[in-house]
Amino acid sequence: MSSLQGYVDRRVLLVLQDGRAITGVLAGYDQKSNIVLSDSKERVYSMDEGVEEIPLGLYLVKGDMIILIGEIDEESDRTIDLSTIRADPIPPIRY
């Protein structure tokens, strides 16, 4: 759990079990790895229309839904034109 401390107040990408990709600033977390993101957006991938970002604002994610947490390099992320990226949506995890 202490490894999340280094991500507080930094922009991160969460990939969830249902296939959603959510970006935001890590505002906090708890012992169950529940995550609070501020200024969050969901990135919706499509082969037809590029990546759409849907604003979510302050967002709480249950820890057992998270499969990946990674820090975003904000400088590199700003240079990417998401509308030109084509990708299949991430399929949900099936047990």
Coordinates of N, CA and C in Angstrom, one line a residue:
M1 N 0.8 -1.2 0.0 CA 0.0 0.0 0.0 C 0.9 1.3 0.0
S2 N 2.0 1.2 0.6 CA 2.9 2.4 0.7 C 3.4 2.8 -0.7
S3 N 3.3 1.9 -1.6 CA 3.8 2.2 -3.0 C 2.9 3.2 -3.7
L4 N 1.6 3.3 -3.3 CA 0.7 4.3 -3.8 C 1.1 5.8 -3.4
Q5 N 1.7 5.9 -2.3 CA 2.1 7.2 -1.7 C 2.8 8.1 -2.7
G6 N 3.7 7.5 -3.5 CA 4.5 8.2 -4.5 C 3.6 8.7 -5.6
Y7 N 2.4 8.3 -5.8 CA 1.5 8.7 -6.9 C 0.6 9.8 -6.4
V8 N 0.5 10.1 -5.2 CA -0.4 11.2 -4.7 C -0.1 12.5 -5.3
D9 N -1.1 13.2 -5.7 CA -1.0 14.5 -6.4 C -0.3 14.4 -7.8
R10 N -0.3 13.2 -8.4 CA 0.2 13.1 -9.7 C -0.9 12.5 -10.6
R11 N -0.8 12.8 -11.9 CA -1.7 12.3 -12.9 C -1.4 10.8 -13.1
V12 N -2.5 10.0 -13.0 CA -2.3 8.5 -13.2 C -3.4 8.0 -14.2
L13 N -3.1 6.8 -14.7 CA -4.1 6.1 -15.5 C -4.4 4.8 -14.8
L14 N -5.8 4.6 -14.6 CA -6.3 3.3 -14.0 C -6.9 2.5 -15.2
V15 N -6.6 1.2 -15.2 CA -7.3 0.3 -16.1 C -8.1 -0.6 -15.2
L16 N -9.4 -0.6 -15.4 CA -10.4 -1.4 -14.5 C -10.8 -2.7 -15.1
Q17 N -11.3 -3.6 -14.3 CA -11.7 -4.9 -14.7 C -12.7 -4.9 -15.8
D18 N -13.6 -3.9 -15.9 CA -14.6 -3.8 -16.9 C -14.1 -3.2 -18.2
G19 N -12.8 -2.9 -18.3 CA -12.2 -2.5 -19.5 C -12.1 -1.0 -19.6
R20 N -12.6 -0.2 -18.6 CA -12.5 1.2 -18.7 C -11.1 1.7 -18.4
A21 N -10.7 2.8 -19.0 CA -9.4 3.5 -18.8 C -9.7 4.9 -18.2
I22 N -9.3 5.2 -17.0 CA -9.7 6.4 -16.4 C -8.4 7.1 -16.0
T23 N -8.3 8.4 -16.3 CA -7.1 9.2 -15.9 C -7.6 10.3 -14.9
G24 N -6.7 10.7 -14.1 CA -7.0 11.7 -13.1 C -5.8 11.9 -12.1
V25 N -6.0 12.9 -11.3 CA -5.0 13.2 -10.3 C -5.3 12.4 -9.0
L26 N -4.4 11.6 -8.6 CA -4.6 10.7 -7.4 C -4.7 11.6 -6.2
A27 N -5.9 11.7 -5.6 CA -6.2 12.6 -4.5 C -6.0 11.8 -3.2
G28 N -6.2 10.5 -3.2 CA -6.1 9.7 -2.0 C -6.4 8.3 -2.2
Y29 N -6.1 7.5 -1.2 CA -6.4 6.0 -1.2 C -6.5 5.5 0.2
D30 N -7.0 4.3 0.4 CA -7.1 3.7 1.7 C -6.5 2.4 1.8
Q31 N -6.6 1.7 2.9 CA -6.0 0.4 3.1 C -6.5 -0.7 2.2
K32 N -7.7 -0.5 1.6 CA -8.3 -1.5 0.6 C -8.0 -1.2 -0.8
S33 N -7.1 -0.2 -1.0 CA -6.7 0.3 -2.3 C -7.8 1.0 -3.1
N34 N -8.9 1.5 -2.4 CA -9.9 2.3 -3.0 C -9.1 3.6 -3.3
I35 N -9.4 4.1 -4.5 CA -8.7 5.3 -5.0 C -9.7 6.5 -5.2
V36 N -9.3 7.7 -4.9 CA -10.0 8.9 -5.2 C -9.2 9.7 -6.2
L37 N -9.8 10.0 -7.3 CA -9.2 10.8 -8.4 C -9.9 12.1 -8.5
S38 N -9.2 13.2 -8.7 CA -9.8 14.5 -9.0 C -9.5 14.8 -10.4
D39 N -10.3 15.7 -11.0 CA -10.1 16.1 -12.4 C -10.0 14.8 -13.3
S40 N -10.9 13.8 -13.1 CA -10.8 12.6 -13.8 C -11.5 12.6 -15.1
K41 N -11.1 11.8 -16.1 CA -11.7 11.6 -17.4 C -11.6 10.1 -17.7
E42 N -12.7 9.7 -18.4 CA -12.6 8.3 -18.9 C -12.2 8.4 -20.4
R43 N -11.3 7.6 -20.8 CA -10.8 7.5 -22.2 C -11.5 6.3 -22.8
V44 N -12.4 6.6 -23.8 CA -13.1 5.6 -24.5 C -12.5 5.4 -25.9
Y45 N -12.0 4.2 -26.1 CA -11.3 3.9 -27.4 C -12.2 3.3 -28.4
S46 N -11.9 3.7 -29.7 CA -12.8 3.2 -30.8 C -11.9 3.1 -32.0
M47 N -12.2 2.1 -32.9 CA -11.5 2.0 -34.2 C -12.1 3.0 -35.2
D48 N -13.2 3.6 -35.0 CA -13.8 4.4 -35.9 C -13.6 5.9 -35.7
E49 N -13.6 6.3 -34.4 CA -13.6 7.8 -34.1 C -12.5 8.2 -33.2
G50 N -11.5 7.4 -33.0 CA -10.4 7.8 -32.1 C -10.8 7.7 -30.7
V51 N -10.0 8.4 -29.8 CA -10.2 8.3 -28.3 C -11.1 9.5 -27.9
E52 N -12.1 9.2 -27.2 CA -13.0 10.3 -26.7 C -12.7 10.3 -25.2
E53 N -12.6 11.6 -24.6 CA -12.4 11.8 -23.2 C -13.7 12.3 -22.6
I54 N -14.3 11.6 -21.6 CA -15.5 12.0 -21.0 C -15.1 12.5 -19.6
P55 N -15.4 13.8 -19.3 CA -15.1 14.3 -18.0 C -15.9 13.6 -16.9
L56 N -15.3 13.2 -15.8 CA -16.0 12.6 -14.6 C -15.9 13.4 -13.4
G57 N -14.9 14.3 -13.3 CA -14.7 15.1 -12.1 C -14.1 14.3 -11.0
L58 N -14.6 14.5 -9.7 CA -14.1 13.8 -8.6 C -14.7 12.4 -8.7
Y59 N -13.8 11.3 -8.6 CA -14.2 10.0 -8.9 C -13.6 9.0 -7.9
L60 N -14.5 8.1 -7.4 CA -14.0 7.1 -6.4 C -14.0 5.7 -7.1
V61 N -12.9 5.0 -7.1 CA -12.8 3.7 -7.7 C -12.5 2.6 -6.6
K62 N -13.4 1.6 -6.6 CA -13.1 0.5 -5.6 C -11.8 -0.2 -6.0
G63 N -11.0 -0.5 -4.9 CA -9.7 -1.1 -5.1 C -9.8 -2.5 -5.8
D64 N -10.8 -3.3 -5.6 CA -10.9 -4.6 -6.2 C -11.3 -4.5 -7.7
M65 N -11.6 -3.3 -8.2 CA -11.9 -3.2 -9.7 C -10.6 -2.8 -10.5
I66 N -9.6 -2.4 -9.8 CA -8.4 -1.9 -10.5 C -7.4 -3.0 -10.8
I67 N -7.0 -3.1 -12.1 CA -6.0 -4.1 -12.5 C -4.7 -3.4 -12.8
L68 N -4.6 -2.1 -13.0 CA -3.4 -1.4 -13.4 C -3.4 0.0 -12.9
I69 N -2.4 0.5 -12.3 CA -2.2 1.9 -12.0 C -0.8 2.3 -12.5
G70 N -0.8 3.4 -13.3 CA 0.5 3.9 -13.8 C 0.5 5.4 -13.9
E71 N 1.6 6.0 -13.6 CA 1.8 7.5 -13.7 C 1.9 7.9 -15.2
I72 N 1.2 9.0 -15.5 CA 1.2 9.6 -16.8 C 2.3 10.7 -16.9
D73 N 3.1 10.6 -17.9 CA 4.0 11.7 -18.2 C 3.2 12.8 -18.8
E74 N 2.9 13.8 -18.0 CA 2.0 14.9 -18.5 C 2.5 15.6 -19.7
E75 N 3.8 15.8 -19.8 CA 4.4 16.5 -21.0 C 4.2 15.7 -22.2
S76 N 4.4 14.4 -22.2 CA 4.2 13.6 -23.3 C 2.8 13.4 -23.7
D77 N 1.9 13.3 -22.6 CA 0.5 13.2 -22.8 C -0.1 14.4 -23.6
R78 N 0.4 15.6 -23.2 CA -0.2 16.8 -23.9 C 0.2 16.8 -25.4
T79 N 1.2 16.2 -25.8 CA 1.6 16.3 -27.2 C 0.9 15.3 -28.1
I80 N 0.1 14.3 -27.5 CA -0.6 13.3 -28.2 C -2.0 13.8 -28.6
D81 N -2.3 13.7 -29.9 CA -3.6 14.1 -30.4 C -4.5 12.8 -30.3
L82 N -5.3 12.7 -29.3 CA -6.1 11.5 -29.0 C -7.1 11.2 -30.1
S83 N -7.5 12.2 -30.8 CA -8.5 12.0 -31.9 C -7.9 11.2 -33.1
T84 N -6.6 11.1 -33.2 CA -5.9 10.4 -34.3 C -5.6 8.9 -33.9
I85 N -5.8 8.6 -32.6 CA -5.5 7.2 -32.2 C -6.7 6.3 -32.4
R86 N -6.5 5.2 -33.0 CA -7.6 4.2 -33.2 C -7.2 2.9 -32.5
A87 N -8.1 2.4 -31.7 CA -7.8 1.2 -31.0 C -9.1 0.5 -30.6
D88 N -9.1 -0.8 -30.5 CA -10.2 -1.5 -30.0 C -10.4 -1.3 -28.5
P89 N -11.6 -1.2 -28.0 CA -11.8 -1.1 -26.6 C -11.2 -2.3 -25.8
I90 N -10.7 -2.0 -24.6 CA -10.2 -3.1 -23.8 C -11.4 -4.0 -23.4
P91 N -11.3 -5.3 -23.6 CA -12.4 -6.2 -23.2 C -12.4 -6.4 -21.7
P92 N -13.6 -6.6 -21.1 CA -13.6 -6.8 -19.6 C -12.9 -8.1 -19.3
I93 N -12.4 -8.2 -18.0 CA -11.8 -9.4 -17.5 C -12.9 -10.4 -17.2
R94 N -12.7 -11.6 -17.6 CA -13.7 -12.7 -17.3 C -12.9 -13.7 -16.4
Y95 N -13.5 -14.1 -15.3 CA -12.9 -15.1 -14.4 C -13.5 -16.5 -14.8

